Amino acid sequence: MKLISSGTSPFVRKVHVLLHETGQYDDLEIAPIPTSPFDTAPEVASANPLGKIPALIRDEGPTLYDSRVICRFLDDRAQSGLYPEARLWETLTLEATADGIMEAAILMLYEHRLRPAEAVLESWVDAQWDKIERAVEALNARWISHLRGPLDMGQIAVGCALAYLDFRHDARGWRKGNDALDDWFALFSQRDSMKATQPAD
């Protein structure tokens, strides 16, 4: 199998962390492919008609894309229990929240990187950050007991989302007023899987 990848995508990092946590990293060929929304690499477009990464090219069966689909497949493949039945809906909701944080953070980045300076809409950027702030506050207020429980995909997704905020939007200061989440992330980021998947720009 081959994973169409990127060194900086938080969605790709989710998959990489899962691979490390489940002992599957060496089972896949990791294929970093430079691509962008304005110039989609042919290999990326071939794997995913939407032109997004990650995409998992399988030896048997169609290519899978969207990080949540890929993570569910790899979890099932390893029977690793990162989507536990006893708290499945909570885990999926937590993963969706983290993915929403990642999406908003990437849109903020694109607004500055892909638009001419005179066309950048700062109110749009701020609106994306408002979404992130609300999500982070909810994680801090409602989800700490889950985050502190046995490892699942929701935790991995949140860890990758917060790490991406540090990577791309550190000056915005997501930690302010979110002490419990900050404490949790400080511990989670010390996992070997997180250390092994730190992004490089």
Coordinates of N, CA and C in Angstrom, one line a residue:
M1 N 0.8 -1.2 0.0 CA 0.0 0.0 0.0 C 0.9 1.2 0.0
K2 N 0.3 2.3 -0.6 CA 1.1 3.6 -0.6 C 0.2 4.7 -0.1
L3 N 0.8 5.5 0.8 CA 0.1 6.6 1.3 C 0.6 7.9 0.7
I4 N -0.3 8.6 -0.1 CA 0.0 9.9 -0.7 C 0.0 10.9 0.5
S5 N 1.1 11.6 0.6 CA 1.4 12.2 1.9 C 1.9 13.6 1.7
S6 N 2.1 14.3 2.9 CA 2.7 15.6 2.9 C 3.4 15.8 4.3
G7 N 4.5 16.5 4.3 CA 5.2 16.7 5.5 C 4.6 17.6 6.5
T8 N 3.6 18.4 6.1 CA 3.0 19.4 7.0 C 1.5 19.3 7.2
S9 N 0.8 18.4 6.5 CA -0.6 18.3 6.6 C -1.0 17.7 8.0
P10 N -1.8 18.3 8.8 CA -2.2 17.7 10.0 C -3.1 16.5 9.8
F11 N -3.8 16.4 8.7 CA -4.6 15.3 8.3 C -3.8 14.1 8.0
V12 N -2.7 14.3 7.3 CA -1.7 13.2 7.1 C -1.1 12.8 8.4
R13 N -0.8 13.8 9.3 CA -0.1 13.4 10.5 C -1.0 12.5 11.4
K14 N -2.3 12.7 11.3 CA -3.2 11.8 12.0 C -3.0 10.3 11.6
V15 N -2.9 10.1 10.3 CA -2.6 8.8 9.8 C -1.3 8.3 10.2
H16 N -0.3 9.1 10.2 CA 1.1 8.7 10.6 C 1.1 8.3 12.1
V17 N 0.5 9.1 12.9 CA 0.4 8.8 14.3 C -0.2 7.4 14.5
L18 N -1.4 7.2 13.9 CA -2.1 5.9 14.0 C -1.1 4.8 13.6
L19 N -0.4 5.0 12.5 CA 0.5 3.9 12.0 C 1.5 3.6 13.0
H20 N 2.1 4.6 13.6 CA 3.1 4.4 14.7 C 2.5 3.7 15.9
E21 N 1.3 4.1 16.3 CA 0.7 3.6 17.5 C 0.3 2.1 17.3
T22 N 0.0 1.7 16.1 CA -0.5 0.4 15.8 C 0.5 -0.5 15.2
G23 N 1.8 0.0 15.0 CA 2.8 -0.9 14.5 C 2.7 -1.2 13.0
Q24 N 2.1 -0.3 12.3 CA 1.9 -0.5 10.8 C 2.7 0.4 9.9
Y25 N 3.5 1.2 10.5 CA 4.2 2.2 9.7 C 5.1 1.6 8.6
D26 N 5.8 0.5 8.9 CA 6.6 -0.1 7.9 C 5.9 -0.9 6.9
D27 N 4.5 -1.0 7.1 CA 3.7 -1.8 6.1 C 3.4 -1.0 4.9
L28 N 3.6 0.3 5.0 CA 3.1 1.2 3.9 C 4.4 1.9 3.3
E29 N 4.2 2.2 2.0 CA 5.1 3.2 1.4 C 4.6 4.6 1.6
I30 N 5.4 5.4 2.2 CA 5.0 6.8 2.4 C 5.5 7.6 1.2
A31 N 4.6 8.3 0.5 CA 4.9 9.0 -0.7 C 4.6 10.5 -0.6
P32 N 5.5 11.3 -0.2 CA 5.3 12.7 -0.1 C 5.1 13.3 -1.5
I33 N 4.0 14.0 -1.8 CA 3.8 14.6 -3.1 C 3.5 16.1 -2.9
P34 N 4.3 17.0 -3.4 CA 4.0 18.4 -3.4 C 2.8 18.7 -4.2
T35 N 1.8 19.4 -3.6 CA 0.6 19.7 -4.3 C 0.0 20.9 -3.7
S36 N -1.0 21.6 -4.3 CA -1.7 22.7 -3.8 C -3.0 22.8 -4.4
P37 N -4.0 23.6 -3.8 CA -5.3 23.7 -4.3 C -5.3 24.3 -5.7
F38 N -4.3 25.1 -6.1 CA -4.3 25.8 -7.4 C -3.5 25.0 -8.4
D39 N -2.7 24.0 -7.9 CA -1.8 23.2 -8.8 C -1.8 21.8 -8.3
T40 N -2.9 21.0 -8.5 CA -2.9 19.7 -8.0 C -2.0 18.8 -8.7
A41 N -1.2 18.1 -8.0 CA -0.2 17.1 -8.6 C -1.0 16.0 -9.3
P42 N -0.6 15.6 -10.5 CA -1.3 14.5 -11.2 C -1.5 13.2 -10.3
E43 N -0.5 12.8 -9.6 CA -0.6 11.6 -8.8 C -1.7 11.8 -7.7
V44 N -1.8 13.0 -7.1 CA -2.8 13.3 -6.1 C -4.2 13.2 -6.8
A45 N -4.3 13.9 -7.9 CA -5.6 13.9 -8.6 C -6.0 12.5 -9.0
S46 N -5.1 11.7 -9.4 CA -5.4 10.3 -9.8 C -5.9 9.5 -8.6
A47 N -5.3 9.7 -7.4 CA -5.7 9.0 -6.2 C -7.0 9.5 -5.6
N48 N -7.2 10.8 -5.7 CA -8.4 11.4 -5.1 C -8.9 12.5 -6.1
P49 N -10.0 12.3 -6.7 CA -10.5 13.3 -7.7 C -10.7 14.7 -7.1
L50 N -10.8 14.8 -5.7 CA -11.0 16.1 -5.1 C -9.6 16.8 -4.9
G51 N -8.6 16.0 -5.2 CA -7.2 16.6 -5.1 C -6.7 16.9 -3.7
K52 N -7.2 16.1 -2.8 CA -6.8 16.3 -1.4 C -6.0 15.1 -0.9
I53 N -5.2 15.4 0.1 CA -4.4 14.4 0.8 C -4.9 14.3 2.3
P54 N -4.7 13.1 2.9 CA -4.0 11.9 2.4 C -4.9 11.0 1.5
A55 N -4.3 10.2 0.8 CA -5.0 9.1 0.0 C -4.2 7.8 0.2
L56 N -4.9 6.7 0.3 CA -4.3 5.4 0.6 C -4.6 4.5 -0.6
I57 N -3.5 4.3 -1.4 CA -3.6 3.4 -2.6 C -3.4 2.0 -2.1
R58 N -4.4 1.2 -2.2 CA -4.3 -0.2 -1.7 C -3.9 -1.2 -2.8
D59 N -3.3 -2.3 -2.4 CA -3.0 -3.3 -3.4 C -4.2 -4.0 -3.9
E60 N -5.2 -4.1 -3.1 CA -6.5 -4.7 -3.5 C -7.6 -3.8 -3.1
G61 N -8.4 -3.4 -4.0 CA -9.5 -2.5 -3.7 C -9.3 -1.1 -4.1
P62 N -10.3 -0.3 -4.1 CA -10.1 1.1 -4.6 C -9.3 1.9 -3.6
T63 N -8.7 3.0 -4.1 CA -8.0 3.9 -3.2 C -9.0 4.6 -2.2
L64 N -8.5 4.7 -1.0 CA -9.3 5.4 0.1 C -8.8 6.8 0.3
Y65 N -9.7 7.7 0.5 CA -9.3 9.1 0.8 C -10.2 9.7 1.9
D66 N -9.8 10.7 2.4 CA -10.3 11.4 3.6 C -9.6 10.7 4.8
S67 N -9.0 11.5 5.7 CA -8.2 10.9 6.8 C -9.1 10.1 7.7
R68 N -10.4 10.4 7.9 CA -11.2 9.6 8.8 C -11.5 8.2 8.2
V69 N -11.7 8.2 6.9 CA -11.9 6.9 6.2 C -10.6 6.0 6.3
I70 N -9.5 6.6 6.0 CA -8.2 5.9 6.1 C -7.9 5.4 7.5
C71 N -8.2 6.3 8.5 CA -7.9 5.8 9.9 C -8.8 4.7 10.3
R72 N -10.1 4.7 9.9 CA -11.0 3.6 10.2 C -10.5 2.3 9.6
F73 N -10.1 2.4 8.3 CA -9.6 1.2 7.6 C -8.3 0.7 8.3
L74 N -7.4 1.5 8.6 CA -6.1 1.1 9.2 C -6.4 0.5 10.7
D75 N -7.3 1.2 11.4 CA -7.6 0.7 12.7 C -8.2 -0.7 12.6
D76 N -9.1 -0.9 11.7 CA -9.8 -2.2 11.5 C -8.7 -3.2 11.0
R77 N -7.8 -2.8 10.1 CA -6.8 -3.7 9.6 C -5.9 -4.3 10.8
A78 N -5.6 -3.4 11.7 CA -4.8 -3.8 12.9 C -5.5 -4.3 14.1
Q79 N -6.9 -4.2 14.0 CA -7.7 -4.5 15.1 C -7.2 -3.9 16.4
S80 N -6.9 -2.6 16.3 CA -6.2 -1.9 17.4 C -7.2 -1.2 18.4
G81 N -8.5 -1.2 18.1 CA -9.5 -0.6 19.0 C -9.4 0.9 19.2
L82 N -8.9 1.6 18.3 CA -8.9 3.1 18.4 C -10.3 3.7 18.2
Y83 N -11.2 2.9 17.7 CA -12.6 3.4 17.6 C -13.4 2.4 18.5
P84 N -13.3 2.5 19.8 CA -13.9 1.5 20.7 C -15.5 1.6 20.7
E85 N -16.1 0.5 20.6 CA -17.6 0.5 20.6 C -18.2 1.1 21.8
A86 N -17.6 1.0 22.9 CA -18.2 1.5 24.2 C -18.3 3.0 24.2
R87 N -17.5 3.7 23.4 CA -17.6 5.1 23.3 C -17.3 5.6 21.9
L88 N -17.9 4.9 21.0 CA -17.7 5.1 19.5 C -18.2 6.5 19.1
W89 N -19.4 6.9 19.6 CA -19.9 8.2 19.1 C -19.2 9.4 19.7
E90 N -18.7 9.2 20.9 CA -17.9 10.3 21.5 C -16.6 10.4 20.8
T91 N -16.0 9.2 20.5 CA -14.7 9.2 19.7 C -14.8 9.9 18.4
L92 N -15.9 9.5 17.7 CA -16.1 10.1 16.3 C -16.4 11.6 16.4
T93 N -17.2 12.0 17.4 CA -17.4 13.5 17.6 C -16.2 14.2 17.9
L94 N -15.4 13.7 18.8 CA -14.1 14.3 19.1 C -13.2 14.4 17.9
E95 N -13.1 13.3 17.1 CA -12.3 13.4 15.9 C -12.9 14.4 14.9
A96 N -14.2 14.5 14.8 CA -14.8 15.5 13.9 C -14.5 16.9 14.4
T97 N -14.5 17.2 15.7 CA -14.1 18.5 16.2 C -12.7 18.8 15.9
A98 N -11.8 17.9 16.1 CA -10.4 18.1 15.8 C -10.2 18.4 14.3
D99 N -10.9 17.6 13.4 CA -10.8 17.8 12.0 C -11.3 19.2 11.6
G100 N -12.3 19.7 12.3 CA -12.8 21.0 12.0 C -11.8 22.1 12.4
I101 N -11.1 21.9 13.5 CA -10.0 22.8 13.9 C -9.0 22.8 12.8
M102 N -8.5 21.7 12.3 CA -7.5 21.6 11.3 C -8.0 22.3 10.0
E103 N -9.2 22.1 9.6 CA -9.7 22.7 8.4 C -9.7 24.2 8.5
A104 N -10.2 24.7 9.6 CA -10.2 26.2 9.8 C -8.8 26.7 9.8
A105 N -7.9 26.1 10.4 CA -6.5 26.5 10.5 C -5.9 26.5 9.1
I106 N -6.1 25.5 8.3 CA -5.6 25.5 7.0 C -6.2 26.6 6.1
L107 N -7.5 26.9 6.2 CA -8.1 27.9 5.5 C -7.5 29.3 5.8
M108 N -7.2 29.5 7.1 CA -6.5 30.7 7.5 C -5.1 30.8 6.8
L109 N -4.4 29.8 6.7 CA -3.1 29.7 6.1 C -3.2 30.0 4.6
Y110 N -4.2 29.4 3.9 CA -4.4 29.6 2.5 C -4.8 31.0 2.2
E111 N -5.6 31.6 3.0 CA -6.0 33.0 2.7 C -4.8 33.9 2.6
H112 N -3.8 33.7 3.3 CA -2.6 34.5 3.2 C -1.6 34.0 2.2
R113 N -1.5 32.7 2.0 CA -0.5 32.2 1.1 C -1.0 32.1 -0.4
L114 N -2.3 32.0 -0.6 CA -2.7 31.8 -2.0 C -3.4 33.0 -2.6
R115 N -3.8 33.9 -1.8 CA -4.4 35.2 -2.4 C -3.3 36.3 -2.5
P116 N -3.5 37.2 -3.4 CA -2.7 38.4 -3.4 C -3.0 39.2 -2.2
A117 N -1.9 39.9 -1.7 CA -2.1 40.6 -0.4 C -3.3 41.5 -0.4
E118 N -3.6 42.2 -1.5 CA -4.6 43.1 -1.6 C -6.0 42.5 -1.5
A119 N -6.1 41.1 -1.8 CA -7.3 40.4 -1.8 C -7.6 39.7 -0.5
V120 N -6.6 39.6 0.4 CA -6.8 38.9 1.7 C -8.0 39.5 2.5
L121 N -8.9 38.7 3.0 CA -10.0 39.2 3.7 C -9.8 38.8 5.2
E122 N -9.3 39.7 6.0 CA -8.9 39.5 7.4 C -10.1 39.1 8.2
S123 N -11.3 39.6 7.8 CA -12.5 39.2 8.6 C -12.8 37.7 8.4
W124 N -12.5 37.2 7.2 CA -12.6 35.7 7.0 C -11.6 34.9 7.8
V125 N -10.4 35.4 7.9 CA -9.4 34.8 8.7 C -9.8 34.7 10.2
D126 N -10.3 35.9 10.7 CA -10.8 36.0 12.0 C -12.0 35.1 12.3
A127 N -12.9 34.9 11.3 CA -14.0 34.1 11.5 C -13.6 32.6 11.6
Q128 N -12.5 32.2 10.9 CA -12.0 30.9 11.0 C -11.4 30.7 12.4
W129 N -10.7 31.7 12.9 CA -10.1 31.6 14.3 C -11.2 31.5 15.3
D130 N -12.3 32.2 15.1 CA -13.5 32.1 16.1 C -14.0 30.7 16.2
K131 N -14.0 30.0 15.1 CA -14.4 28.6 15.1 C -13.5 27.8 15.9
I132 N -12.2 28.0 15.7 CA -11.1 27.3 16.5 C -11.2 27.6 17.9
E133 N -11.4 28.8 18.3 CA -11.5 29.2 19.7 C -12.7 28.5 20.4
R134 N -13.8 28.5 19.7 CA -15.0 27.8 20.3 C -14.8 26.3 20.5
A135 N -14.1 25.7 19.5 CA -13.9 24.3 19.6 C -12.9 24.0 20.7
V136 N -11.8 24.8 20.8 CA -10.8 24.6 21.8 C -11.4 24.8 23.2
E137 N -12.3 25.8 23.4 CA -12.9 26.0 24.6 C -13.8 24.8 25.0
A138 N -14.5 24.3 24.0 CA -15.4 23.1 24.2 C -14.5 21.9 24.7
L139 N -13.4 21.7 24.0 CA -12.5 20.6 24.4 C -12.1 20.7 25.8
N140 N -11.7 21.9 26.2 CA -11.3 22.2 27.6 C -12.4 22.0 28.6
A141 N -13.6 22.4 28.2 CA -14.7 22.4 29.2 C -15.4 21.1 29.3
R142 N -15.5 20.3 28.2 CA -16.4 19.1 28.1 C -15.7 17.8 27.9
W143 N -14.4 17.8 27.4 CA -13.9 16.6 26.9 C -12.6 16.1 27.6
I144 N -12.2 16.8 28.7 CA -11.0 16.4 29.3 C -11.0 15.0 29.9
S145 N -12.1 14.6 30.5 CA -12.2 13.2 31.0 C -12.0 12.2 29.9
H146 N -12.6 12.4 28.8 CA -12.4 11.5 27.6 C -10.9 11.5 27.2
L147 N -10.4 12.7 27.0 CA -9.0 12.8 26.6 C -8.0 12.1 27.5
R148 N -8.3 12.1 28.8 CA -7.5 11.5 29.7 C -7.7 10.0 29.8
G149 N -8.6 9.4 29.1 CA -8.9 8.0 29.2 C -8.0 7.2 28.3
P150 N -8.4 5.9 28.0 CA -7.6 5.1 27.2 C -7.5 5.7 25.8
L151 N -6.3 5.4 25.1 CA -6.1 6.0 23.8 C -7.1 5.6 22.8
D152 N -7.6 6.6 22.0 CA -8.5 6.4 20.9 C -8.2 7.4 19.8
M153 N -8.9 7.3 18.7 CA -8.7 8.2 17.6 C -9.0 9.6 17.8
G154 N -10.0 9.8 18.7 CA -10.3 11.2 19.1 C -9.2 11.9 19.7
Q155 N -8.5 11.2 20.6 CA -7.3 11.8 21.2 C -6.2 12.1 20.2
I156 N -5.9 11.2 19.3 CA -4.9 11.4 18.3 C -5.2 12.6 17.4
A157 N -6.5 12.7 17.0 CA -6.9 13.8 16.2 C -6.7 15.1 16.9
V158 N -7.2 15.2 18.2 CA -7.0 16.4 18.9 C -5.5 16.8 19.1
G159 N -4.7 15.8 19.4 CA -3.3 16.1 19.5 C -2.7 16.6 18.3
C160 N -3.1 16.1 17.1 CA -2.6 16.6 15.9 C -3.1 18.0 15.5
A161 N -4.4 18.3 15.9 CA -5.0 19.6 15.7 C -4.3 20.7 16.5
L162 N -4.1 20.4 17.8 CA -3.4 21.4 18.6 C -2.0 21.6 18.2
A163 N -1.3 20.5 17.8 CA 0.1 20.7 17.3 C 0.1 21.5 16.1
Y164 N -0.9 21.4 15.2 CA -0.9 22.2 14.0 C -1.1 23.7 14.4
L165 N -2.0 24.0 15.4 CA -2.1 25.4 15.8 C -0.8 25.9 16.3
D166 N 0.0 25.2 17.0 CA 1.3 25.6 17.4 C 2.2 25.9 16.2
F167 N 2.1 25.0 15.3 CA 3.0 25.0 14.1 C 2.7 26.2 13.2
R168 N 1.4 26.5 13.0 CA 1.0 27.6 12.0 C 0.5 28.8 12.6
H169 N -0.1 28.7 13.8 CA -0.8 29.9 14.4 C -0.4 30.1 15.9
D170 N 0.8 29.9 16.2 CA 1.2 29.9 17.6 C 0.9 31.3 18.2
A171 N 1.1 32.4 17.4 CA 0.9 33.7 18.0 C -0.5 34.0 18.4
R172 N -1.4 33.2 17.9 CA -2.9 33.4 18.3 C -3.1 32.9 19.7
G173 N -2.3 32.0 20.3 CA -2.4 31.7 21.7 C -3.6 30.9 22.1
W174 N -3.8 29.7 21.5 CA -5.0 28.9 21.8 C -5.0 28.5 23.3
R175 N -3.9 28.5 24.0 CA -3.8 28.0 25.4 C -4.5 28.9 26.4
K176 N -4.7 30.2 26.1 CA -5.2 31.2 27.0 C -6.6 30.7 27.5
G177 N -6.7 30.5 28.8 CA -8.0 30.2 29.4 C -8.3 28.7 29.3
N178 N -7.4 27.9 28.7 CA -7.6 26.5 28.5 C -6.6 25.6 29.1
D179 N -6.4 25.9 30.4 CA -5.3 25.2 31.2 C -5.4 23.7 31.2
A180 N -6.6 23.2 31.4 CA -6.7 21.7 31.4 C -6.3 21.1 30.1
L181 N -6.7 21.7 29.0 CA -6.3 21.2 27.7 C -4.9 21.3 27.4
D182 N -4.3 22.4 27.8 CA -2.9 22.7 27.7 C -2.1 21.6 28.5
D183 N -2.5 21.3 29.7 CA -1.8 20.3 30.5 C -1.9 18.9 29.8
W184 N -3.1 18.6 29.3 CA -3.3 17.3 28.6 C -2.4 17.2 27.4
F185 N -2.3 18.3 26.6 CA -1.5 18.3 25.4 C 0.0 18.2 25.7
A186 N 0.4 18.8 26.7 CA 1.8 18.7 27.1 C 2.2 17.3 27.3
L187 N 1.4 16.5 27.9 CA 1.7 15.1 28.2 C 1.5 14.3 26.9
F188 N 0.4 14.5 26.1 CA 0.2 13.8 24.9 C 1.3 14.0 23.9
S189 N 1.8 15.2 23.8 CA 2.8 15.5 22.8 C 4.1 14.8 23.0
Q190 N 4.3 14.2 24.2 CA 5.5 13.4 24.5 C 5.4 12.0 24.1
R191 N 4.3 11.6 23.6 CA 4.2 10.2 23.1 C 5.2 10.0 21.9
D192 N 5.8 8.8 21.8 CA 6.7 8.5 20.8 C 6.2 8.8 19.4
S193 N 4.9 8.5 19.2 CA 4.3 8.6 17.9 C 4.2 10.1 17.5
M194 N 4.0 11.0 18.5 CA 3.9 12.4 18.2 C 5.3 13.0 17.9
K195 N 6.3 12.5 18.7 CA 7.6 13.0 18.5 C 8.1 12.5 17.1
A196 N 7.7 11.4 16.6 CA 8.2 10.8 15.4 C 7.6 11.5 14.2
T197 N 6.5 12.2 14.4 CA 5.7 12.8 13.2 C 5.7 14.3 13.2
Q198 N 6.6 14.9 13.9 CA 6.6 16.4 13.9 C 6.8 16.9 12.5
P199 N 6.0 18.0 12.1 CA 6.1 18.5 10.8 C 7.4 19.3 10.5
A200 N 7.8 19.3 9.3 CA 9.0 20.1 8.9 C 8.5 20.9 7.7
D201 N 8.6 22.2 7.8 CA 8.2 23.1 6.7 C 9.2 23.1 5.6

